[in-house]
Coordinates of C-alpha atoms in Angstrom, one line a residue:
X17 CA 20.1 -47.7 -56.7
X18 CA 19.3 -46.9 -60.4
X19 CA 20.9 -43.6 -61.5
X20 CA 18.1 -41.3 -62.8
X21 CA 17.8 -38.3 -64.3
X22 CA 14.3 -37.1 -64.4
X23 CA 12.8 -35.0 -67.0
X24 CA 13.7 -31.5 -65.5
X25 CA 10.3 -29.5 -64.9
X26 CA 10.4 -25.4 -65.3
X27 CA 10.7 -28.4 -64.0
X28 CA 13.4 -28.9 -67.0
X29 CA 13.5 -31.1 -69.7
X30 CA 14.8 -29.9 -73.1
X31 CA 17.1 -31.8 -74.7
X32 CA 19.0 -29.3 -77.4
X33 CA 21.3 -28.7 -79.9
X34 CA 24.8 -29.7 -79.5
X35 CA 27.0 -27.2 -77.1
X36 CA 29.0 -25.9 -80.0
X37 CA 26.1 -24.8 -81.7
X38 CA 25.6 -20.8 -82.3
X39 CA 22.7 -18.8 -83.9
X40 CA 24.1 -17.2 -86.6
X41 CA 25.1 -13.6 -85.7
X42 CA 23.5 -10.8 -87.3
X43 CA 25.6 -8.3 -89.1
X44 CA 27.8 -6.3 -87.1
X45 CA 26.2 -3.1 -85.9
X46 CA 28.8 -0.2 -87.1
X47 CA 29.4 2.0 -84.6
X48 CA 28.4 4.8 -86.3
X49 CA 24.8 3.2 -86.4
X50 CA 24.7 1.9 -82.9
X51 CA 22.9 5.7 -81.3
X52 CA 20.8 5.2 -83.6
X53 CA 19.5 1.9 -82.5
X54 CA 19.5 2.9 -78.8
X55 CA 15.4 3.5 -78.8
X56 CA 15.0 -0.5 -79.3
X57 CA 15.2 -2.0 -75.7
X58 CA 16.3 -5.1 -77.5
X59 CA 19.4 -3.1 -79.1
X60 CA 21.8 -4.8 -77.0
X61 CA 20.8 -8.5 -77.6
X62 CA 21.4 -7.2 -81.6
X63 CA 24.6 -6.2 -81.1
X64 CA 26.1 -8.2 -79.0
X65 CA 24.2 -11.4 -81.5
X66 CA 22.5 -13.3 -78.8
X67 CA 19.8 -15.5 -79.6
X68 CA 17.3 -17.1 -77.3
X69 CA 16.9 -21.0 -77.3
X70 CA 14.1 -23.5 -75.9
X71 CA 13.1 -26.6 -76.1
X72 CA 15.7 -28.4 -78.4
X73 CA 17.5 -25.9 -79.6
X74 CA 14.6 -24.4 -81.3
X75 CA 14.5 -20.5 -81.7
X76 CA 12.5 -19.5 -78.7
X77 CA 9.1 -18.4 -79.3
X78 CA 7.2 -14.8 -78.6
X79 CA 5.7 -16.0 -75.1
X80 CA 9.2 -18.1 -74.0
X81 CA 11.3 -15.1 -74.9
X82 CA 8.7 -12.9 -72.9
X83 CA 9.2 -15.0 -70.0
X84 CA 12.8 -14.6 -70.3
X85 CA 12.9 -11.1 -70.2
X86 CA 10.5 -11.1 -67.4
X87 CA 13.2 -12.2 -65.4
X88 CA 16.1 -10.3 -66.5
X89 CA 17.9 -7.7 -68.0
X90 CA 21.0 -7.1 -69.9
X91 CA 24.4 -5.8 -69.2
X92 CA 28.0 -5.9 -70.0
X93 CA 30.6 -7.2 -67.2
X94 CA 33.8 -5.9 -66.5
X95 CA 35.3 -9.6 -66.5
X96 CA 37.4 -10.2 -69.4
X97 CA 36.2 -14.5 -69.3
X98 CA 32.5 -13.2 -69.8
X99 CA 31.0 -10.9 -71.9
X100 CA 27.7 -10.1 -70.6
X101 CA 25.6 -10.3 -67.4
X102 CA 21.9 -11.6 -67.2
X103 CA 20.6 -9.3 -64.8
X104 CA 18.0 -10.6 -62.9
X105 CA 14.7 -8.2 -62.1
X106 CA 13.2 -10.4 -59.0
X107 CA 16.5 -10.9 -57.4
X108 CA 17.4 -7.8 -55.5
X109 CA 21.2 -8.0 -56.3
X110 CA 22.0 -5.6 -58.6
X111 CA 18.3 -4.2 -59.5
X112 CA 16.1 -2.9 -56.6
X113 CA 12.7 -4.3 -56.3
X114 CA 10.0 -4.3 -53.8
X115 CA 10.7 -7.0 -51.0
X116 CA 7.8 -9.2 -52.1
X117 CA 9.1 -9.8 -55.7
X118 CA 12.1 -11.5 -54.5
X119 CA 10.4 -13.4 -51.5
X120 CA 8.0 -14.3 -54.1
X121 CA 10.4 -15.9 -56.6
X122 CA 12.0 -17.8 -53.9
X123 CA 8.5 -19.2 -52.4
X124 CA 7.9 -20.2 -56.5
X125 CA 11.2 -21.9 -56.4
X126 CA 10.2 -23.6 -53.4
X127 CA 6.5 -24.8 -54.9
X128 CA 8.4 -26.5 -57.5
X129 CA 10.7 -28.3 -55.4
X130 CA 8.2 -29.8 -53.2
X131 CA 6.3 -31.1 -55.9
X132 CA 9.7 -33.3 -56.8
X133 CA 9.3 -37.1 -55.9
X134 CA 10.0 -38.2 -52.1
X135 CA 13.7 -38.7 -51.9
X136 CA 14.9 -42.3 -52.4
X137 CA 16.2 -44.1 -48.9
X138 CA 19.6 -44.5 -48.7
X139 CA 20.9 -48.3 -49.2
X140 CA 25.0 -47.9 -48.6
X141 CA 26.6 -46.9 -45.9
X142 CA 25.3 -44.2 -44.0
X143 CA 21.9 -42.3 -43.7
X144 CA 18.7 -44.4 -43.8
X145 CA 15.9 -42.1 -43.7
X146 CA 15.4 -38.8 -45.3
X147 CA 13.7 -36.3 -42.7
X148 CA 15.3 -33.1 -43.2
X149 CA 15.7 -30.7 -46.6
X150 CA 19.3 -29.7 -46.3
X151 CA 19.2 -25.8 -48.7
X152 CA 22.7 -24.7 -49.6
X153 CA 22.9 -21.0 -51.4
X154 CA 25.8 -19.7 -53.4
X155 CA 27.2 -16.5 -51.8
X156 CA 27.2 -13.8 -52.9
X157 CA 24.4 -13.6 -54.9
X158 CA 22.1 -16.1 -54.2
X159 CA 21.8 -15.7 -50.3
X160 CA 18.8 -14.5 -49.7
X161 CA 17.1 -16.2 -52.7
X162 CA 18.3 -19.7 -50.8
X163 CA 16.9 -18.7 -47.7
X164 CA 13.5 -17.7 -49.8
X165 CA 13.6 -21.1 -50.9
X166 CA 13.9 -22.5 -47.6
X167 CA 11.4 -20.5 -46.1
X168 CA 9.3 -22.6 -48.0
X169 CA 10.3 -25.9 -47.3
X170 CA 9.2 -27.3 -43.9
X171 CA 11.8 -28.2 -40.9
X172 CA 14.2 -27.4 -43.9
X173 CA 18.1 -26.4 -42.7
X174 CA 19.5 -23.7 -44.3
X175 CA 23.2 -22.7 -45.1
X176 CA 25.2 -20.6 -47.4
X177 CA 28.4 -20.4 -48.8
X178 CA 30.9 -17.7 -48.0
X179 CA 33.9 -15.5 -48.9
X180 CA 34.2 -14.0 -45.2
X181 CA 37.3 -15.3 -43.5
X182 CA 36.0 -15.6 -39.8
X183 CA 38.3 -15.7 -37.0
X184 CA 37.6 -19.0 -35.1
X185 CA 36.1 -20.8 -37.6
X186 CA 37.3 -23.2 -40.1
X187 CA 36.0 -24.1 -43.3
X188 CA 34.4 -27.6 -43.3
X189 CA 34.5 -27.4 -47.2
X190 CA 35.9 -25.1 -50.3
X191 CA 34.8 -24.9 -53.7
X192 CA 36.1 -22.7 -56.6
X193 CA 34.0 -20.9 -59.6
X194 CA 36.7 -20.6 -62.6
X195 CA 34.8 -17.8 -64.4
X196 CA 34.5 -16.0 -61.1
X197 CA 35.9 -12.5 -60.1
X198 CA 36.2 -14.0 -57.2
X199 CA 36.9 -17.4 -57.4
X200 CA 36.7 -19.3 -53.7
X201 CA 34.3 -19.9 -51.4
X202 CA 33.7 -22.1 -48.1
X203 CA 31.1 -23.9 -46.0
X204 CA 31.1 -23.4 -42.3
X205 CA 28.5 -25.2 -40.6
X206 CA 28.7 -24.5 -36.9
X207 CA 27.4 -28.2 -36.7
X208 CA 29.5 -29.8 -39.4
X209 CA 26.4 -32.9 -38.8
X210 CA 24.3 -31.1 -40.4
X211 CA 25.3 -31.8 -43.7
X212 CA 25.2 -35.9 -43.1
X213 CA 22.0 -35.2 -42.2
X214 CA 19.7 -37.7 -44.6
X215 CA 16.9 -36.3 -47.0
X216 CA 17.4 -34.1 -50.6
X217 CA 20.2 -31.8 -50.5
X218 CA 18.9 -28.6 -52.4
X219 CA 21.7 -26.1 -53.9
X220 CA 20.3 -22.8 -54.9
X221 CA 21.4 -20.2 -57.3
X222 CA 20.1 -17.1 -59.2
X223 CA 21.1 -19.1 -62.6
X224 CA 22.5 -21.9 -64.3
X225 CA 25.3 -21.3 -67.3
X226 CA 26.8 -24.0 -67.7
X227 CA 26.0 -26.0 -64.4
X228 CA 29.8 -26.9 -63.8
X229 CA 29.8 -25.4 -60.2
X230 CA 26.7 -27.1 -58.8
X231 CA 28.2 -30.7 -60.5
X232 CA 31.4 -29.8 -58.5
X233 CA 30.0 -29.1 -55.2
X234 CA 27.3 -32.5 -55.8
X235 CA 30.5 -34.9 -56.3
X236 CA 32.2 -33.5 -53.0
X237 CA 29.3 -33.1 -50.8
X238 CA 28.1 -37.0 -52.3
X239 CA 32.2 -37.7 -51.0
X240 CA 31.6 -36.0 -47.5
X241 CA 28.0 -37.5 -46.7
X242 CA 26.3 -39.7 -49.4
X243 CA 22.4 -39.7 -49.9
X244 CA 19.7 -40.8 -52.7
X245 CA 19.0 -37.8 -54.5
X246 CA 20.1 -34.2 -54.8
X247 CA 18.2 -31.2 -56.5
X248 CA 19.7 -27.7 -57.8
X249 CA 16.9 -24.6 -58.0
X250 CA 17.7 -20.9 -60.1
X251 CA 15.5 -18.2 -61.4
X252 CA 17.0 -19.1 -65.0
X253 CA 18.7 -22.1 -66.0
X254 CA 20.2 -21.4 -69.2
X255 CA 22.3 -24.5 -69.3
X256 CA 23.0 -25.7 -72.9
X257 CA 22.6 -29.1 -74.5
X258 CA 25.9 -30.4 -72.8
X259 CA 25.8 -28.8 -70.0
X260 CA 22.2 -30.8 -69.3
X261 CA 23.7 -34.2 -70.7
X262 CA 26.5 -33.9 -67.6
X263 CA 23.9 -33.8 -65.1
X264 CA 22.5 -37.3 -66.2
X265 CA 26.2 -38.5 -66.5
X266 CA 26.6 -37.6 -63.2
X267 CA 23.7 -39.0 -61.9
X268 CA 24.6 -42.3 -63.6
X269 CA 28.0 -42.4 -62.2
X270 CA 26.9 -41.9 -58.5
X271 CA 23.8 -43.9 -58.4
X272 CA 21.4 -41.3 -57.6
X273 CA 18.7 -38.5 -58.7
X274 CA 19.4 -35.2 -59.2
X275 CA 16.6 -32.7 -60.2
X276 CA 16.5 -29.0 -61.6
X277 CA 14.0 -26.8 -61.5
X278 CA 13.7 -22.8 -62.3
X279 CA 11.2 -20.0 -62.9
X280 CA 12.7 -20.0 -66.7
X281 CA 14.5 -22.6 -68.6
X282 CA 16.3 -20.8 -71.8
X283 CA 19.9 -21.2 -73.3
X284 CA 21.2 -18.1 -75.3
X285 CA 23.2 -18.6 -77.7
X286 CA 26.8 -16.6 -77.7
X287 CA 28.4 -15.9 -81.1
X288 CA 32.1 -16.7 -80.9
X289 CA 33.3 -13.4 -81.2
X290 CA 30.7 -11.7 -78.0
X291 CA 33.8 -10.3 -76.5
X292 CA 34.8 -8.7 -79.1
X293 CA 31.8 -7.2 -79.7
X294 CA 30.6 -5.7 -76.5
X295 CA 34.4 -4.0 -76.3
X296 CA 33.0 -2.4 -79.5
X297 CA 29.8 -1.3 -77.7
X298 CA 31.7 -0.4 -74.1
X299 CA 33.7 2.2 -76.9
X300 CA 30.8 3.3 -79.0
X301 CA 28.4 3.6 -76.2
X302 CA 30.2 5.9 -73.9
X303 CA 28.6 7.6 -70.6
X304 CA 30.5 9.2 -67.0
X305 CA 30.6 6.4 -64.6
X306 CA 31.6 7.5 -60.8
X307 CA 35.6 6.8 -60.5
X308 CA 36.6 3.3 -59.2
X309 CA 38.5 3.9 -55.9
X310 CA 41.8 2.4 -55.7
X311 CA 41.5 -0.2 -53.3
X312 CA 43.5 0.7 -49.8
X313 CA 44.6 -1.1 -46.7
X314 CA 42.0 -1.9 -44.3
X315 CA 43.8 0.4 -41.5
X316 CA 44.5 3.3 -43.2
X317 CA 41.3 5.0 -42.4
X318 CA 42.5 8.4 -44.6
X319 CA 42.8 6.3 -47.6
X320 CA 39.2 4.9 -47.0
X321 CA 37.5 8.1 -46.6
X322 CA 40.1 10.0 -49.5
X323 CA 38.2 7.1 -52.1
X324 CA 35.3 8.3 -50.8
X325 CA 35.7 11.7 -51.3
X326 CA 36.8 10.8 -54.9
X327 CA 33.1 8.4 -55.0
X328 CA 31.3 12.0 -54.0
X329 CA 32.9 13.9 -56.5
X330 CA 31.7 11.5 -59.5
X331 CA 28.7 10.9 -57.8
X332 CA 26.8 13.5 -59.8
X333 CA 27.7 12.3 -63.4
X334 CA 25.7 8.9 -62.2
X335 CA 22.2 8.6 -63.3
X336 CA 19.0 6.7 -62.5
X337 CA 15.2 7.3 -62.0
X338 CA 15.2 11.3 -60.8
X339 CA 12.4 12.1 -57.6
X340 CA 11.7 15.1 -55.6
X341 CA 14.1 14.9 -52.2
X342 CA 11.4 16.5 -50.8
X343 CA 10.9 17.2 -47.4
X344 CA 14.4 15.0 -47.0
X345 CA 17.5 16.0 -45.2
X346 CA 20.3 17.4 -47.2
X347 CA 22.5 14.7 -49.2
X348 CA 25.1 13.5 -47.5
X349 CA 23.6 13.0 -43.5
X350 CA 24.2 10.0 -42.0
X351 CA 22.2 8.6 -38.8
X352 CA 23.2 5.5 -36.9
X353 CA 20.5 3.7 -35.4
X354 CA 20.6 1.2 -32.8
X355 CA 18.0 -1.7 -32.8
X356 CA 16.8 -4.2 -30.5
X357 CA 18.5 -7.6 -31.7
X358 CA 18.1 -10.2 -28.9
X359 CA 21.8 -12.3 -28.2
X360 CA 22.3 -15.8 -30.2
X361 CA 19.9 -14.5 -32.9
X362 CA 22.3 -15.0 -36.0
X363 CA 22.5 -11.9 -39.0
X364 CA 22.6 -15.0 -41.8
X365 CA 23.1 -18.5 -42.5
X366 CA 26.8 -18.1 -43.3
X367 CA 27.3 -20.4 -40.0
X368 CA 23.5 -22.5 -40.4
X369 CA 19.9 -20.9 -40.1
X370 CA 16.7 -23.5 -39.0
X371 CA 13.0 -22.8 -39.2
X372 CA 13.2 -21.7 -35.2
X373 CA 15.6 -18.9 -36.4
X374 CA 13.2 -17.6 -39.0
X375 CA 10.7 -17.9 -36.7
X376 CA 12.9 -15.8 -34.1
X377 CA 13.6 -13.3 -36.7
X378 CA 9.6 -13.0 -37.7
X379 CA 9.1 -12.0 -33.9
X380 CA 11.8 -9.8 -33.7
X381 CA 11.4 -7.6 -36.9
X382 CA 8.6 -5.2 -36.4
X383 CA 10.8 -4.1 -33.4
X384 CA 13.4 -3.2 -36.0
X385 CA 11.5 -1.8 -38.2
X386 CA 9.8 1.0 -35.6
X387 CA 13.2 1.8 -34.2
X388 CA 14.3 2.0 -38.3
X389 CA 11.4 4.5 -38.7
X390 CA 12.0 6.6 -36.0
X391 CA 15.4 7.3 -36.8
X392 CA 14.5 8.3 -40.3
X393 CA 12.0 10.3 -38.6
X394 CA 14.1 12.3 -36.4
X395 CA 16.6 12.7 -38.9
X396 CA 14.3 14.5 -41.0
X397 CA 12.4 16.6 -37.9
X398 CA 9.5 15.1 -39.7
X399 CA 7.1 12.1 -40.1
X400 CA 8.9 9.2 -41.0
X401 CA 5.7 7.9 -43.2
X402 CA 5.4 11.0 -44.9
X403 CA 7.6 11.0 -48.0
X404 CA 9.4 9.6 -51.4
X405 CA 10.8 6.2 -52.2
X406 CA 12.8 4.6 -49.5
X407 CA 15.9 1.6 -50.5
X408 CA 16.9 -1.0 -48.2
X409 CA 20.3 -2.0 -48.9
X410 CA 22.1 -5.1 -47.9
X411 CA 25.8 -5.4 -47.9
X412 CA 27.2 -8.3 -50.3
X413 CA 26.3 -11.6 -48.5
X414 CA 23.8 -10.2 -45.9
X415 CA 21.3 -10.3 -48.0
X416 CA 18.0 -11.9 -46.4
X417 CA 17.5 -9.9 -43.1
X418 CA 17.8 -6.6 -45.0
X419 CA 15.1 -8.1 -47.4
X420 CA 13.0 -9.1 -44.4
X421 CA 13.5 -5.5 -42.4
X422 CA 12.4 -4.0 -46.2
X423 CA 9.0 -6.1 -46.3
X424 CA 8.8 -5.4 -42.5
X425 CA 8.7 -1.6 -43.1
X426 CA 6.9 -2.1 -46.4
X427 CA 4.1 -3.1 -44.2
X428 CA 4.4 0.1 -41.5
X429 CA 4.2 3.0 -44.1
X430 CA 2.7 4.2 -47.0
X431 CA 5.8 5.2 -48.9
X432 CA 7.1 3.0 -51.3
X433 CA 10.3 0.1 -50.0
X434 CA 12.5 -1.1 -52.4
X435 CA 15.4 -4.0 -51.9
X436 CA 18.4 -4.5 -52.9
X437 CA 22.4 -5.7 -52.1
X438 CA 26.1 -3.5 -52.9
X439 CA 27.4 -6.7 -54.8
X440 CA 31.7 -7.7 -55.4
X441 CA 30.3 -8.4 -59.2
X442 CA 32.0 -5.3 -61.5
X443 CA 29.5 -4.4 -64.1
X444 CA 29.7 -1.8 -66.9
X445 CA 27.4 1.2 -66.6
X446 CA 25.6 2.7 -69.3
X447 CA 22.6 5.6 -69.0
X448 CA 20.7 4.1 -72.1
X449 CA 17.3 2.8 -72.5
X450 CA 17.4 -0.9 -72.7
X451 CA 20.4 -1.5 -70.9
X452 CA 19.8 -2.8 -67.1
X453 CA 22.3 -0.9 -65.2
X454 CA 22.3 2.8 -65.7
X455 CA 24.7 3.9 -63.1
X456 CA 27.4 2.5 -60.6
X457 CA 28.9 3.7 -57.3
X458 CA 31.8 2.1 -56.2
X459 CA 33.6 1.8 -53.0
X460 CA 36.6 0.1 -50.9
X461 CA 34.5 -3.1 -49.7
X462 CA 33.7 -2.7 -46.2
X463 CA 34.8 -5.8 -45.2
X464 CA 38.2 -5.7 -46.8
X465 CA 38.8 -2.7 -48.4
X466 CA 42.0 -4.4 -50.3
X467 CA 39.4 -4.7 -52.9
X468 CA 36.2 -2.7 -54.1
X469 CA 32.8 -3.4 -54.2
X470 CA 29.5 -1.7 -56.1
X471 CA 26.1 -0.7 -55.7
X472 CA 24.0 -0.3 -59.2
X473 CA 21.3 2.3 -60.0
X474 CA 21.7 4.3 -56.9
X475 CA 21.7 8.0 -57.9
X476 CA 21.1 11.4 -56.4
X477 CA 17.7 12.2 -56.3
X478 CA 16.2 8.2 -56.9
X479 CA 16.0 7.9 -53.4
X480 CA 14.5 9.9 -50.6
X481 CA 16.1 8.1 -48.0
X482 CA 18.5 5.0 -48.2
X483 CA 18.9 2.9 -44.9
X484 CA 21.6 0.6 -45.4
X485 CA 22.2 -2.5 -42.9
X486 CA 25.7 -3.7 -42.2
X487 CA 26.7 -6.2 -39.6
X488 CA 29.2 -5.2 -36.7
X489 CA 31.7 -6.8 -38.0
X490 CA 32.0 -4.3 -40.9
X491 CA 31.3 -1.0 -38.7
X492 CA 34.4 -2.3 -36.7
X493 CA 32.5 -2.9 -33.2
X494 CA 31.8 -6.6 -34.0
X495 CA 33.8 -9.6 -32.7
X496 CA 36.2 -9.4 -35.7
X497 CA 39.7 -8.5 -35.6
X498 CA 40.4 -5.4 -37.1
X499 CA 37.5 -4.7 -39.2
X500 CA 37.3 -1.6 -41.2
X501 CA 34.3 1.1 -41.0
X502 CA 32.0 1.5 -43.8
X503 CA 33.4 5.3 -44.3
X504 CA 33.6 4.5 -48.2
X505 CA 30.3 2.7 -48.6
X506 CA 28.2 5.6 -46.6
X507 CA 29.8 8.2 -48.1
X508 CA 29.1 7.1 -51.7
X509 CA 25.2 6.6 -50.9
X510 CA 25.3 10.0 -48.7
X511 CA 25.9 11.5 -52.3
X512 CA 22.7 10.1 -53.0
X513 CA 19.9 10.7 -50.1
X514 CA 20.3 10.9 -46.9
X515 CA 21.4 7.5 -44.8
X516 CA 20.3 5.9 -42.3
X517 CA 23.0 2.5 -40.8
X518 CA 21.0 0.2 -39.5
X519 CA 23.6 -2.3 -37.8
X520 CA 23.5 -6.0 -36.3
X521 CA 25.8 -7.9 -34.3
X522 CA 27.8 -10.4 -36.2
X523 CA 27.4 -13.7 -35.5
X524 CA 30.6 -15.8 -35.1
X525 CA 29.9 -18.8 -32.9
X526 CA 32.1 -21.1 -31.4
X527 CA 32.7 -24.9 -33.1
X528 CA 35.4 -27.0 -32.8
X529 CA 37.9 -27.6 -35.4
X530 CA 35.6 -29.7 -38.4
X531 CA 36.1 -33.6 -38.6
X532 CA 37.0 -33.2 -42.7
X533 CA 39.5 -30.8 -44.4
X534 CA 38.4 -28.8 -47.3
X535 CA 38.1 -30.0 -50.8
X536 CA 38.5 -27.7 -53.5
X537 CA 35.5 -28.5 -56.2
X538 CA 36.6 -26.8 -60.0
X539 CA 34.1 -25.6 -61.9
X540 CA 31.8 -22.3 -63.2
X541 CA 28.3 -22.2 -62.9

């Protein structure tokens, strides 16, 4: 077969500037000056000299650059390889937003997939036909956006990566993001078929850097099953010049088509000296930020609940979006409620997810959602539909069924649903206009609290009630070993609103041992 590489629709196609190029950066920003300039939302592209790139290399225009910003925000990371965070505003990751902006940018994602060509039919060994989408998300971030997409793609099959170790099952295949702060990740198909299946094989993620991560994982999925063509789908794809000009090499080199598309093709240009200058900001810039736990041993259930004490305590210097609390219950309740989840119905794709399991969780849902309600309701000796704002929070990877449970409930009450996910991604918080996340709360993970995890622009008196959903596995009465509570995640939100933990069995099912070992794929998005 002929290797192409098509002309990449928004679907993307710029060609660019070489990758070494780099707008010239403005004059530094003294520090002195840098309050001053806090009143321009753009104050932080300024300083830290970014520049905005389309078509070419070309300075982006008014409407491009709009577009951009659209989509995301700006931050600083705590990750001393990267400088800065695009934050995306439709995602529900690290910004909370209404449960039908994020479906909405997955089901766009998914128009502009199905209007790529047919896939090719496979002429080597192996598959001959091409029947079945096969979706792959990148955990963490990206879960829910690939099941979005796949919602959208008929008798597609849907599976994401994942950083949980489950007991009994074995990863079929590893890959590794360089840049990451957290730098492995496996497939675990329960049916390790599923990825020979034939057809496009679609990997999904919130954006595109520098691309390295989805070339990686083509090369050794193209190693484990080979087909015709292969497709990668993000909400920005800010690949340089370069970056673009590997995808055709590597489309040459296996003999096949590989397509991108996203909401938003941009590059921004980093001045060389980026890190440098957002220490300078992270100095000059200073606001409280709730203390950062230190991380403790997942049985030492004093520690967990001592961080969270210390979470409480700094809680107050956080800031967001101030409500009334209303006719709410007092900061700091918690309610547990348990909701009808029928057996085999999985939480997420982390082990596979098929059209027949969306369509179970569709049935099942407004069950949820009432029994979600009336907890809220009796914890307040009240209406449940009678109120503020309300957040829906997933926990890191599960992602999509606490997006679905938010739309669910979005479409039982008058009060306003937002979305969003506690995230392992450690982001700098700064209460300035212009700057995308204001304030931070951060906790032992619930899941391994040898390490911490974060929740963004969560503050007292945003919220009037938070109703967090956790599998069983993290409460500790799921099928793994050992699990910790969530002591340290519900007491940081308690200082917040009151909570609501909303919690679904784990699904861990039984596969034997896969036919392949895994193969570690270097690279950074």
């Amino acid at each position: 077969m002929t290797a192409v590489m098509p002309g990449e629709g928004t679907r993307n196609g710029a060609a660019g500037q070489p990758a070494d190029h780099l707008a010239d950066p403005p004059a530094q920003t003294p520090a002195a000056n840098l309050a001053a300039n806090l009143a321009d939302e753009d104050w932080l592209w300024e300083a830290l000299g970014l520049g905005v790139e389309i078509r070419g290399g070309e300075p982006a225009d008014e409407l491009d650059e709009l577009a951009l910003r659209r989509l995301v925000g700006l931050a600083l990371r705590r990750n001393p390889r990267r400088a800065h965070l695009l934050v995306s505003r439709v995602l529900g990751k690290h910004l909370p937003v209404p449960p039908e902006v994020a479906l909405d940018a997955g089901a766009r994602l998914a128009a502009l997939v199905r209007a790529l060509p047919e896939p090719g039919r496979w002429a080597g060994p192996g598959p001959a036909a091409a029947p079945v989408p096969i979706v792959i998300g990148y955990c963490e971030t990206a879960t829910a956006l690939g099941h979005a997409v796949a919602d959208g793609l008929p008798n597609s099959h849907y599976l994401h990566t994942t950083r949980r170790q489950v007991p009994g099952s074995t990863p079929l295949l590893e890959f590794v993001e360089s840049h990451s702060h957290a730098t492995h990740h496996w497939l675990m198909p329960q049916d390790p078929e599923v990825l020979a299946q034939p057809g496009r094989l679609l990997l999904v993620d919130d954006e595109l850097s520098t691309g390295r991560t989805a070339l990686g994982t083509i090369r050794i999925l193209h190693a484990f099953a080979p087909r015709t063509d292969y497709a990668v789908a993000a909400l920005v794809d800010a690949r340089p010049p370069a970056a673009r000009a590997a995808f055709a090499a590597l489309a040459a080199e296996l003999g096949v088509r590989i397509d991108v598309v996203s909401l938003v093709a941009a590059t921004v240009a980093v001045p060389v000296d980026v890190t440098e200058r957002a220490t300078r900001i992270r100095g000059s810039v200073g606001t409280a930020a709730a203390p950062e736990p230190a991380p403790g041993p997942a049985a030492d259930g004093s520690a967990r609940a001592a961080a969270g004490a210390d979470i409480a305590a700094g809680a107050d210097a956080a800031s967001g979006a101030a409500g009334d609390a209303g006719s709410a219950g007092p900061a700091g309740a918690v309610t547990r409620v348990t909701v009808p989840w029928p057996a085999g119905l999985p939480d997420g794709a982390r082990h596979g997810w098929s059209q027949h399991t969306r369509e179970r969780l569709t049935a099942e849902l407004p069950a949820v959602a009432d029994e979600v309600l009336a907890g809220i309701g009796a914890a307040r000796g009240g209406d449940p539909n009678a109120g503020g704002d309300i957040l829906v929070l997933g926990t890191e990877e599960l992602m999509y069924v606490p997006m679905r449970l938010a739309q669910c409930l979005a479409e039982r009450t008058e009060r306003r649903i937002f979305y969003q996910s506690t995230t392992r991604s450690p982001v700098h918080p700064l209460d300035v206009d212009g700057y995308a996340i204001r304030s931070a709360l951060t906790f032992p993970a619930p899941d391994d609290p040898s390490r911490v995890s974060h929740v963004y622009n969560v503050a007292p008196g945003r919220y009037e009630d938070i109703v967090v959903v956790v599998d069983a596995a993290l409460d500790g009465r799921g099928p793994v070993p050992g699990a910790p509570a969530v002591d340290g995640l519900v007491v940081a939100l308690g200082a917040c609103a009151p909570v609501t933990v909303v919690t679904i069995p784990s699904h861990v099912p039984p596969r034997p041992a896969p036919a392949a070992g895994g193969h570690p794929a270097e690279g950074a998005v």
